[in-house]
Amino acid sequence: MSQTKNFNLPDLGEGLPDATIVEWFVKEGDVIKLDEPLVSMETAKAVVEVPSPFSGKVLKLSGAAGDIIPTGSVLASFALDPNLPQRADGQDTGHSHGHAAPAAAPTPPPLPAAAAPVAAEAAKPAAAERDDAGTVVGAMQSSNAVHAEQALAVGGVKAVPAVRAMARKLGVDLSRVAATGTDGAVTMADVKQAAANGTAKLGAAPAPVAAAAYAAPAPVQVSAPVQSEARTPLSAAGKPMRTQPPGVVAKGQPEPLKGVRRNMARVMADAHSKVVPTTLNDDADIHAWLPGNDVTARLVRSIVVAAQKVPAMNAWFDGEALTRTLHAQVDIGIAVDTDDGLFVPALRNADMLDARGIREGVNRLREQVESRSIAASELSGYTISLSNFGMFAGRYATPVVVPPCVAIVGAGRARHQMTPVMGGVEAHKVIPLSVTFDHRAATGGEAARFLRAMMDDLALAS
């Protein structure tokens, strides 16, 4: 009788408590070899390809695409094949493997991905869709070698995990996408082009032949709502219906947060419980600006100038040890809003960049976030952060300071206001600024001097 082993979901980075299944590369009953791709998992920061820790037959897969698996829970069960290579028991792989167990041993069920029945989800193109929160992990430790991200041929289509994830989000059938990548791999640009053209929609019928141009229009779907299902404020008894209780979304059932939004919820709650936030607001007068000034570049430069004048704001604070770390360099976390949640990539060594370098750096970070190709290491380690929410709307805010940082700057929407000058008043353009700081680590005077330094630098013509 072959030996049975469980594979527990390993920590895929930075102590994350869970991960979401993106795609299985095998099905129950398949035979897989050691270190072959097993599953693609989505964490708060990455789409990670997890290799198989064993060689043998796949007995059970714990969950389907979209299910959330807690770290340390059983991910898959295997019947080992003694004729295939196995990893030595004492060999460290970075994975957490379960001990030998009976083939019929029950495994903990994954957290539900949604309240809708599985059968109903399978009938919709959106079944393959998920909250794409990933960034591509550049490398993952497995065995004694580092397996770099590569395009896998699954179902006859070669694509990296992040491209597959984007295809799910956009509802694109990869098998119908014209591949332009190396060795016939589908690229991120191919998927986006197909989504824009509508030529490879999931569940869409194949393109009609020329003779079909004379066919009659397709009939209306039978599943259209009947009159009795129409919405009405009255109950079946003809009485007014109660409204939904607070917090209930009328258009659907509650569903678990995934990826970036799931991590954002944890991070913000943790920050709220630890930081003692205080916010200062003021307006930076930019009336003297010459044409061609880049708002983001000027904001970054003003933060650098202020951080150099008031180092206490460009620092990390450890509330447990009550220690403070002042930084010589200025690494600015640039808040990037996406449909899936908030990313904060780091603009490294901003104090060494000119306006062009800042713009190129910010553009690069935004493009990498959009394509989910940014390294996880670039999403942490910044010394202060910037939220330029004014590009959408709003004047002032109380942005959240995320430990270990001490401060965050918020820039509101620029506007014109009447400003007193010698002999009368003038209409000056101003940028509203909000600086939130952790009052455990910085004083009100330090925050005020920091804000004043930013305003003085932004007042310069160039």
Short mmCIF file of C-alpha atoms in Angstrom, two decimals:
data_model
loop_
_atom_site.label_atom_id
_atom_site.label_comp_id
_atom_site.label_asym_id
_atom_site.label_seq_id
_atom_site.Cartn_x
_atom_site.Cartn_y
_atom_site.Cartn_z
CA MET A 1 0.00 0.00 0.00
CA SER A 2 1.43 3.38 -0.99
CA GLN A 3 2.18 5.99 1.62
CA THR A 4 -0.16 8.97 1.88
CA LYS A 5 1.00 12.47 2.75
CA ASN A 6 -0.69 15.83 3.13
CA PHE A 7 0.76 19.10 1.88
CA ASN A 8 -0.05 22.07 4.11
CA LEU A 9 -0.21 25.55 2.62
CA PRO A 10 3.15 27.19 3.42
CA ASP A 11 3.64 30.79 4.42
CA LEU A 12 3.95 32.43 1.02
CA GLY A 13 5.52 35.60 2.36
CA GLU A 14 5.72 38.00 5.32
CA GLY A 15 3.64 35.90 7.71
CA LEU A 16 0.41 36.19 5.72
CA PRO A 17 -2.41 34.21 7.40
CA ASP A 18 -4.03 32.87 4.23
CA ALA A 19 -4.01 32.78 0.44
CA THR A 20 -6.58 32.35 -2.33
CA ILE A 21 -6.54 29.57 -4.91
CA VAL A 22 -6.17 31.01 -8.40
CA GLU A 23 -5.79 27.88 -10.52
CA TRP A 24 -4.97 24.21 -10.03
CA PHE A 25 -2.53 22.81 -12.58
CA VAL A 26 -3.67 19.25 -11.77
CA LYS A 27 -6.90 17.47 -10.88
CA GLU A 28 -7.65 14.66 -8.48
CA GLY A 29 -6.33 11.38 -9.86
CA ASP A 30 -3.46 12.97 -11.82
CA VAL A 31 0.12 11.86 -11.30
CA ILE A 32 2.55 14.69 -10.59
CA LYS A 33 6.31 14.71 -10.16
CA LEU A 34 8.40 16.46 -7.53
CA ASP A 35 8.67 20.24 -8.09
CA GLU A 36 6.22 20.31 -10.99
CA PRO A 37 3.70 23.20 -10.80
CA LEU A 38 0.82 22.24 -8.50
CA VAL A 39 -1.27 25.37 -7.96
CA SER A 40 -1.24 29.12 -8.40
CA MET A 41 -2.05 31.00 -5.19
CA GLU A 42 -2.88 34.66 -4.63
CA THR A 43 -1.63 36.44 -1.53
CA ALA A 44 -2.01 40.04 -0.48
CA LYS A 45 0.90 41.01 -2.68
CA ALA A 46 1.60 38.24 -5.14
CA VAL A 47 0.42 35.56 -7.50
CA VAL A 48 2.62 32.64 -6.46
CA GLU A 49 3.20 29.40 -8.30
CA VAL A 50 3.48 26.59 -5.72
CA PRO A 51 5.42 23.48 -6.83
CA SER A 52 4.55 19.96 -5.75
CA PRO A 53 6.54 18.75 -2.72
CA PHE A 54 5.98 15.07 -3.66
CA SER A 55 5.86 12.67 -6.58
CA GLY A 56 2.75 10.57 -6.81
CA LYS A 57 -0.99 10.50 -7.36
CA VAL A 58 -3.13 13.46 -6.32
CA LEU A 59 -5.80 12.10 -3.98
CA LYS A 60 -7.55 15.28 -2.87
CA LEU A 61 -7.46 19.00 -3.62
CA SER A 62 -8.72 21.11 -0.74
CA GLY A 63 -10.72 23.80 -2.46
CA ALA A 64 -11.52 25.26 -5.85
CA ALA A 65 -10.47 28.43 -7.63
CA GLY A 66 -11.48 31.40 -5.49
CA ASP A 67 -11.43 29.55 -2.17
CA ILE A 68 -9.41 31.03 0.70
CA ILE A 69 -7.03 28.59 2.40
CA PRO A 70 -5.55 29.44 5.83
CA THR A 71 -1.78 29.13 6.07
CA GLY A 72 -0.91 25.76 7.58
CA SER A 73 -4.14 24.05 6.46
CA VAL A 74 -4.09 21.02 4.17
CA LEU A 75 -3.85 22.11 0.56
CA ALA A 76 -3.57 18.71 -1.14
CA SER A 77 -3.15 15.00 -0.34
CA PHE A 78 -0.88 12.63 -2.24
CA ALA A 79 -0.28 8.89 -2.56
CA LEU A 80 3.49 8.72 -2.94
CA ASP A 81 4.94 6.77 -5.85
CA PRO A 82 8.08 4.88 -4.74
CA ASN A 83 9.22 4.62 -8.36
CA LEU A 84 9.44 8.39 -8.75
CA PRO A 85 11.99 10.72 -7.11
CA GLN A 86 11.04 12.01 -3.65
CA ARG A 87 12.60 14.69 -1.50
CA ALA A 88 14.52 13.50 1.53
CA ASP A 89 12.59 13.91 4.79
CA GLY A 90 15.30 16.06 6.31
CA GLN A 91 15.69 18.30 3.30
CA ASP A 92 14.51 21.85 4.02
CA THR A 93 12.27 23.23 1.29
CA GLY A 94 10.57 26.10 3.02
CA HIS A 95 7.24 24.23 2.73
CA SER A 96 5.21 22.79 5.58
CA HIS A 97 4.41 19.16 4.83
CA GLY A 98 1.91 17.05 6.69
CA HIS A 99 2.90 13.70 8.16
CA ALA A 100 1.73 10.39 6.79
CA ALA A 101 -2.04 10.01 7.02
CA PRO A 102 -4.72 7.57 5.83
CA ALA A 103 -5.99 8.24 2.34
CA ALA A 104 -9.48 8.87 3.66
CA ALA A 105 -8.39 11.30 6.35
CA PRO A 106 -10.69 14.35 6.40
CA THR A 107 -9.19 17.71 5.56
CA PRO A 108 -10.31 21.09 6.90
CA PRO A 109 -12.70 22.76 4.48
CA PRO A 110 -11.55 26.05 2.94
CA LEU A 111 -13.25 29.29 3.77
CA PRO A 112 -16.19 29.85 1.40
CA ALA A 113 -15.47 32.15 -1.51
CA ALA A 114 -19.08 33.27 -1.74
CA ALA A 115 -22.52 32.28 -0.54
CA ALA A 116 -23.74 31.35 -4.04
CA PRO A 117 -23.99 27.64 -4.89
CA VAL A 118 -21.08 26.11 -6.73
CA ALA A 119 -23.32 24.90 -9.54
CA ALA A 120 -24.62 28.41 -10.16
CA GLU A 121 -21.14 29.85 -10.19
CA ALA A 122 -19.94 27.25 -12.70
CA ALA A 123 -22.63 28.36 -15.13
CA LYS A 124 -21.37 31.92 -15.28
CA PRO A 125 -18.29 33.27 -17.09
CA ALA A 126 -17.48 35.10 -13.89
CA ALA A 127 -16.76 31.79 -12.20
CA ALA A 128 -13.19 32.01 -13.37
CA GLU A 129 -12.95 35.58 -12.19
CA ARG A 130 -11.31 36.67 -8.97
CA ASP A 131 -10.09 39.76 -7.22
CA ASP A 132 -6.72 40.04 -8.90
CA ALA A 133 -4.60 41.45 -6.16
CA GLY A 134 -1.33 39.90 -7.14
CA THR A 135 2.07 41.05 -7.98
CA VAL A 136 4.34 38.59 -9.67
CA VAL A 137 6.76 36.97 -7.31
CA GLY A 138 10.15 37.06 -8.98
CA ALA A 139 11.33 33.85 -7.38
CA MET A 140 10.12 31.25 -4.90
CA GLN A 141 12.35 28.99 -2.86
CA SER A 142 11.79 25.31 -3.56
CA SER A 143 14.16 22.42 -3.02
CA ASN A 144 17.74 23.62 -3.40
CA ALA A 145 16.98 25.81 -6.40
CA VAL A 146 15.06 29.02 -6.95
CA HIS A 147 12.24 28.61 -9.44
CA ALA A 148 11.82 31.89 -11.33
CA GLU A 149 8.42 32.77 -12.71
CA GLN A 150 7.93 31.18 -16.09
CA ALA A 151 5.21 30.68 -18.65
CA LEU A 152 3.43 27.36 -18.04
CA ALA A 153 1.66 25.38 -20.74
CA VAL A 154 -1.74 24.60 -19.20
CA GLY A 155 -4.53 23.45 -21.50
CA GLY A 156 -2.24 24.05 -24.46
CA VAL A 157 -1.75 27.74 -23.59
CA LYS A 158 1.52 29.16 -22.29
CA ALA A 159 1.21 32.06 -19.82
CA VAL A 160 2.64 33.18 -16.50
CA PRO A 161 0.36 33.12 -13.43
CA ALA A 162 -0.16 36.89 -13.45
CA VAL A 163 -1.34 36.81 -17.07
CA ARG A 164 -3.78 34.02 -16.25
CA ALA A 165 -5.03 36.03 -13.30
CA MET A 166 -5.58 39.11 -15.46
CA ALA A 167 -7.40 37.00 -18.05
CA ARG A 168 -9.81 35.82 -15.36
CA LYS A 169 -10.41 39.35 -14.19
CA LEU A 170 -11.13 40.63 -17.70
CA GLY A 171 -13.15 37.56 -18.74
CA VAL A 172 -10.74 36.57 -21.50
CA ASP A 173 -10.43 33.01 -22.82
CA LEU A 174 -6.67 32.46 -23.11
CA SER A 175 -7.12 29.68 -25.65
CA ARG A 176 -8.53 32.21 -28.10
CA VAL A 177 -5.90 34.93 -27.61
CA ALA A 178 -3.28 35.53 -30.30
CA ALA A 179 0.03 35.04 -28.49
CA THR A 180 2.94 37.36 -29.27
CA GLY A 181 5.31 36.41 -26.45
CA THR A 182 8.48 34.35 -26.50
CA ASP A 183 7.94 30.72 -27.54
CA GLY A 184 4.26 31.39 -28.14
CA ALA A 185 3.47 32.62 -24.64
CA VAL A 186 0.47 34.89 -24.08
CA THR A 187 1.55 38.25 -22.66
CA MET A 188 -0.26 40.79 -20.49
CA ALA A 189 -0.56 43.07 -23.54
CA ASP A 190 -2.15 40.24 -25.54
CA VAL A 191 -4.81 39.74 -22.86
CA LYS A 192 -5.61 43.45 -22.59
CA GLN A 193 -5.81 43.76 -26.38
CA ALA A 194 -8.18 40.81 -26.58
CA ALA A 195 -10.32 42.30 -23.81
CA ALA A 196 -10.47 45.64 -25.61
CA ASN A 197 -11.37 44.02 -28.92
CA GLY A 198 -13.84 41.60 -27.39
CA THR A 199 -12.43 38.81 -29.55
CA ALA A 200 -11.82 36.23 -26.82
CA LYS A 201 -14.61 36.47 -24.29
CA LEU A 202 -15.11 33.55 -21.92
CA GLY A 203 -18.12 31.48 -22.90
CA ALA A 204 -18.57 33.28 -26.22
CA ALA A 205 -19.49 31.23 -29.26
CA PRO A 206 -16.87 30.77 -32.01
CA ALA A 207 -16.82 33.38 -34.75
CA PRO A 208 -19.64 32.69 -37.30
CA VAL A 209 -18.82 31.64 -40.84
CA ALA A 210 -19.55 33.95 -43.75
CA ALA A 211 -22.89 32.28 -44.58
CA ALA A 212 -24.11 33.03 -41.10
CA ALA A 213 -24.36 36.70 -41.99
CA TYR A 214 -27.85 35.96 -43.36
CA ALA A 215 -29.01 34.12 -40.27
CA ALA A 216 -31.91 35.46 -38.28
CA PRO A 217 -31.16 37.39 -35.07
CA ALA A 218 -30.66 35.26 -31.99
CA PRO A 219 -33.79 34.87 -29.84
CA VAL A 220 -34.01 36.49 -26.44
CA GLN A 221 -32.63 34.28 -23.66
CA VAL A 222 -35.25 32.16 -21.96
CA SER A 223 -33.77 32.99 -18.57
CA ALA A 224 -34.96 36.59 -18.72
CA PRO A 225 -36.84 37.60 -15.54
CA VAL A 226 -40.58 37.11 -15.74
CA GLN A 227 -43.04 39.77 -14.66
CA SER A 228 -43.71 38.09 -11.33
CA GLU A 229 -40.04 38.53 -10.40
CA ALA A 230 -40.05 42.28 -10.99
CA ARG A 231 -38.89 44.37 -8.06
CA THR A 232 -41.60 45.99 -5.98
CA PRO A 233 -41.74 47.86 -2.66
CA LEU A 234 -44.72 45.69 -1.64
CA SER A 235 -44.71 42.18 -0.23
CA ALA A 236 -46.80 39.31 -1.58
CA ALA A 237 -49.53 40.40 0.85
CA GLY A 238 -49.52 43.91 -0.62
CA LYS A 239 -47.85 45.49 2.41
CA PRO A 240 -44.71 47.67 2.33
CA MET A 241 -41.54 45.61 2.68
CA ARG A 242 -38.85 46.36 5.24
CA THR A 243 -35.66 47.92 4.00
CA GLN A 244 -32.41 46.01 4.20
CA PRO A 245 -30.62 46.32 7.56
CA PRO A 246 -27.53 48.58 7.65
CA GLY A 247 -24.48 47.07 6.03
CA VAL A 248 -26.37 44.68 3.76
CA VAL A 249 -25.71 45.13 0.03
CA ALA A 250 -28.95 44.73 -1.83
CA LYS A 251 -27.36 43.43 -5.03
CA GLY A 252 -25.84 40.28 -3.59
CA GLN A 253 -24.63 38.15 -0.76
CA PRO A 254 -21.67 38.85 1.53
CA GLU A 255 -18.40 37.54 0.17
CA PRO A 256 -14.96 37.31 1.76
CA LEU A 257 -12.39 39.94 0.89
CA LYS A 258 -9.42 38.61 -1.06
CA GLY A 259 -5.92 39.63 -1.96
CA VAL A 260 -5.14 43.32 -1.65
CA ARG A 261 -8.49 44.30 -0.11
CA ARG A 262 -8.18 41.55 2.49
CA ASN A 263 -4.70 42.71 3.42
CA MET A 264 -5.79 46.36 3.36
CA ALA A 265 -8.51 45.60 5.90
CA ARG A 266 -6.00 43.97 8.23
CA VAL A 267 -3.36 46.66 7.83
CA MET A 268 -5.76 49.55 8.39
CA ALA A 269 -7.32 47.92 11.46
CA ASP A 270 -3.87 47.23 12.87
CA ALA A 271 -2.77 50.83 12.21
CA HIS A 272 -5.92 52.19 13.86
CA SER A 273 -5.24 50.14 16.98
CA LYS A 274 -1.59 51.19 17.32
CA VAL A 275 -1.06 54.73 16.00
CA VAL A 276 -1.94 57.97 17.82
CA PRO A 277 -2.76 60.06 14.72
CA THR A 278 -2.86 63.84 14.54
CA THR A 279 -3.43 65.78 11.32
CA LEU A 280 -2.39 69.29 10.29
CA ASN A 281 -3.92 71.03 7.26
CA ASP A 282 -2.86 74.04 5.22
CA ASP A 283 -2.72 75.36 1.65
CA ALA A 284 0.44 75.63 -0.45
CA ASP A 285 0.37 78.70 -2.69
CA ILE A 286 1.66 77.72 -6.16
CA HIS A 287 0.83 81.03 -7.89
CA ALA A 288 4.48 81.50 -8.85
CA TRP A 289 4.79 78.20 -10.71
CA LEU A 290 6.15 78.41 -14.22
CA PRO A 291 4.43 76.44 -17.00
CA GLY A 292 5.46 72.80 -17.21
CA ASN A 293 5.72 72.01 -13.52
CA ASP A 294 4.84 68.38 -12.68
CA VAL A 295 2.56 68.36 -9.62
CA THR A 296 3.61 64.92 -8.41
CA ALA A 297 7.29 65.66 -8.91
CA ARG A 298 6.97 68.92 -6.98
CA LEU A 299 5.11 67.19 -4.16
CA VAL A 300 7.79 64.52 -3.93
CA ARG A 301 10.54 67.16 -3.95
CA SER A 302 8.83 69.15 -1.22
CA ILE A 303 8.56 66.03 0.95
CA VAL A 304 12.27 65.38 0.45
CA VAL A 305 13.14 68.96 1.44
CA ALA A 306 10.88 68.82 4.49
CA ALA A 307 12.20 65.41 5.55
CA GLN A 308 15.76 66.69 5.41
CA LYS A 309 14.85 69.69 7.55
CA VAL A 310 12.75 67.68 10.02
CA PRO A 311 14.20 64.13 10.16
CA ALA A 312 11.74 63.10 12.88
CA MET A 313 9.02 62.81 10.24
CA ASN A 314 11.11 60.60 7.95
CA ALA A 315 11.41 57.83 10.48
CA TRP A 316 10.15 54.48 11.76
CA PHE A 317 8.76 53.99 15.24
CA ASP A 318 8.54 50.73 17.20
CA GLY A 319 5.74 51.10 19.72
CA GLU A 320 6.63 47.88 21.53
CA ALA A 321 10.30 48.62 22.08
CA LEU A 322 9.76 52.41 22.12
CA THR A 323 12.58 52.95 19.66
CA ARG A 324 12.86 55.38 16.75
CA THR A 325 14.88 54.98 13.56
CA LEU A 326 15.78 58.13 11.61
CA HIS A 327 16.57 57.56 7.94
CA ALA A 328 19.25 59.31 5.90
CA GLN A 329 17.54 58.39 2.62
CA VAL A 330 13.98 59.33 1.68
CA ASP A 331 11.99 56.40 0.27
CA ILE A 332 8.46 57.59 -0.46
CA GLY A 333 5.52 55.20 -0.61
CA ILE A 334 3.30 56.31 -3.49
CA ALA A 335 -0.36 55.33 -2.93
CA VAL A 336 -1.76 53.75 -6.10
CA ASP A 337 -5.52 53.18 -6.23
CA THR A 338 -6.79 50.14 -8.17
CA ASP A 339 -10.12 48.37 -8.52
CA ASP A 340 -8.75 45.61 -6.32
CA GLY A 341 -7.52 47.83 -3.50
CA LEU A 342 -4.64 50.01 -2.45
CA PHE A 343 -1.04 49.41 -3.48
CA VAL A 344 1.79 51.47 -1.98
CA PRO A 345 5.00 50.88 -3.97
CA ALA A 346 8.18 52.60 -2.82
CA LEU A 347 9.92 55.32 -4.81
CA ARG A 348 13.45 54.56 -3.62
CA ASN A 349 16.06 57.26 -2.96
CA ALA A 350 13.73 60.09 -3.89
CA ASP A 351 16.27 62.50 -2.41
CA MET A 352 18.64 61.66 -5.29
CA LEU A 353 16.13 62.13 -8.12
CA ASP A 354 15.44 65.20 -10.23
CA ALA A 355 11.99 66.00 -11.63
CA ARG A 356 12.47 63.75 -14.65
CA GLY A 357 13.73 60.88 -12.51
CA ILE A 358 10.75 61.23 -10.17
CA ARG A 359 8.28 61.18 -13.04
CA GLU A 360 9.93 58.15 -14.65
CA GLY A 361 10.02 56.35 -11.31
CA VAL A 362 6.36 57.03 -10.53
CA ASN A 363 5.29 55.97 -14.03
CA ARG A 364 7.29 52.76 -13.74
CA LEU A 365 5.72 51.91 -10.39
CA ARG A 366 2.20 52.60 -11.66
CA GLU A 367 2.75 50.46 -14.77
CA GLN A 368 4.14 47.60 -12.70
CA VAL A 369 1.20 47.77 -10.31
CA GLU A 370 -1.26 47.80 -13.21
CA SER A 371 0.40 44.81 -14.88
CA ARG A 372 0.96 43.04 -11.52
CA SER A 373 4.64 42.68 -12.35
CA ILE A 374 5.97 44.61 -9.37
CA ALA A 375 8.20 42.72 -6.94
CA ALA A 376 6.79 42.20 -3.45
CA SER A 377 9.93 43.80 -2.02
CA GLU A 378 8.94 47.09 -3.68
CA LEU A 379 5.71 47.25 -1.68
CA SER A 380 7.34 47.78 1.69
CA GLY A 381 10.25 49.54 3.35
CA TYR A 382 9.31 53.15 2.53
CA THR A 383 10.13 55.80 5.13
CA ILE A 384 7.20 58.18 4.52
CA SER A 385 4.25 58.07 2.14
CA LEU A 386 2.21 60.28 -0.19
CA SER A 387 -1.45 60.06 -1.14
CA ASN A 388 -2.27 62.36 -4.03
CA PHE A 389 -6.03 61.88 -3.73
CA GLY A 390 -6.66 65.34 -5.18
CA MET A 391 -6.28 63.92 -8.67
CA PHE A 392 -9.83 62.60 -8.14
CA ALA A 393 -11.53 64.93 -5.65
CA GLY A 394 -11.32 66.29 -2.13
CA ARG A 395 -9.42 69.04 -0.33
CA TYR A 396 -8.30 67.76 3.06
CA ALA A 397 -8.12 64.31 4.59
CA THR A 398 -6.85 62.34 7.57
CA PRO A 399 -4.71 59.76 5.76
CA VAL A 400 -3.76 56.67 7.79
CA VAL A 401 -0.22 56.27 9.10
CA VAL A 402 0.82 52.63 8.69
CA PRO A 403 3.50 51.48 11.14
CA PRO A 404 6.42 51.59 11.28
CA CYS A 405 6.20 54.91 9.40
CA VAL A 406 5.70 58.09 11.41
CA ALA A 407 4.00 60.28 8.80
CA ILE A 408 1.97 60.42 5.60
CA VAL A 409 1.23 63.41 3.35
CA GLY A 410 -2.10 63.89 1.58
CA ALA A 411 -2.48 66.31 -1.34
CA GLY A 412 -5.98 67.53 -2.23
CA ARG A 413 -7.44 68.94 -5.41
CA ALA A 414 -5.84 72.23 -6.49
CA ARG A 415 -8.12 75.24 -6.63
CA HIS A 416 -8.06 79.02 -6.99
CA GLN A 417 -8.79 81.26 -4.04
CA MET A 418 -8.69 84.99 -3.38
CA THR A 419 -5.43 85.91 -1.65
CA PRO A 420 -4.71 89.31 -0.03
CA VAL A 421 -1.73 91.13 -1.60
CA MET A 422 -0.32 94.63 -1.38
CA GLY A 423 -2.98 96.93 -2.80
CA GLY A 424 -5.82 94.41 -2.98
CA VAL A 425 -6.51 90.74 -3.64
CA GLU A 426 -5.50 88.26 -6.34
CA ALA A 427 -6.71 84.84 -7.42
CA HIS A 428 -3.96 82.38 -6.51
CA LYS A 429 -3.88 78.67 -7.20
CA VAL A 430 -3.31 76.56 -4.08
CA ILE A 431 -2.84 72.88 -3.25
CA PRO A 432 -4.48 71.72 -0.01
CA LEU A 433 -2.09 69.68 2.14
CA SER A 434 -2.80 67.28 5.00
CA VAL A 435 -0.03 65.80 7.13
CA THR A 436 -0.95 62.99 9.51
CA PHE A 437 1.71 61.93 11.99
CA ASP A 438 2.04 59.49 14.87
CA HIS A 439 2.07 61.70 17.96
CA ARG A 440 3.92 58.99 19.89
CA ALA A 441 7.00 59.58 17.74
CA ALA A 442 6.82 63.23 16.64
CA THR A 443 5.75 66.48 18.25
CA GLY A 444 3.23 68.93 16.93
CA GLY A 445 6.03 71.44 16.41
CA GLU A 446 8.01 68.99 14.27
CA ALA A 447 4.93 68.25 12.16
CA ALA A 448 4.19 71.96 11.75
CA ARG A 449 7.78 72.74 10.71
CA PHE A 450 7.63 69.83 8.24
CA LEU A 451 4.44 71.21 6.71
CA ARG A 452 5.90 74.72 6.58
CA ALA A 453 8.99 73.42 4.75
CA MET A 454 6.78 71.69 2.19
CA MET A 455 4.75 74.86 1.63
CA ASP A 456 7.88 76.99 1.22
CA ASP A 457 9.33 74.64 -1.38
CA LEU A 458 6.06 74.41 -3.29
CA ALA A 459 5.85 78.21 -3.37
CA LEU A 460 9.01 78.39 -5.50
CA ALA A 461 8.61 79.09 -9.22
CA SER A 462 10.42 75.88 -10.21
#
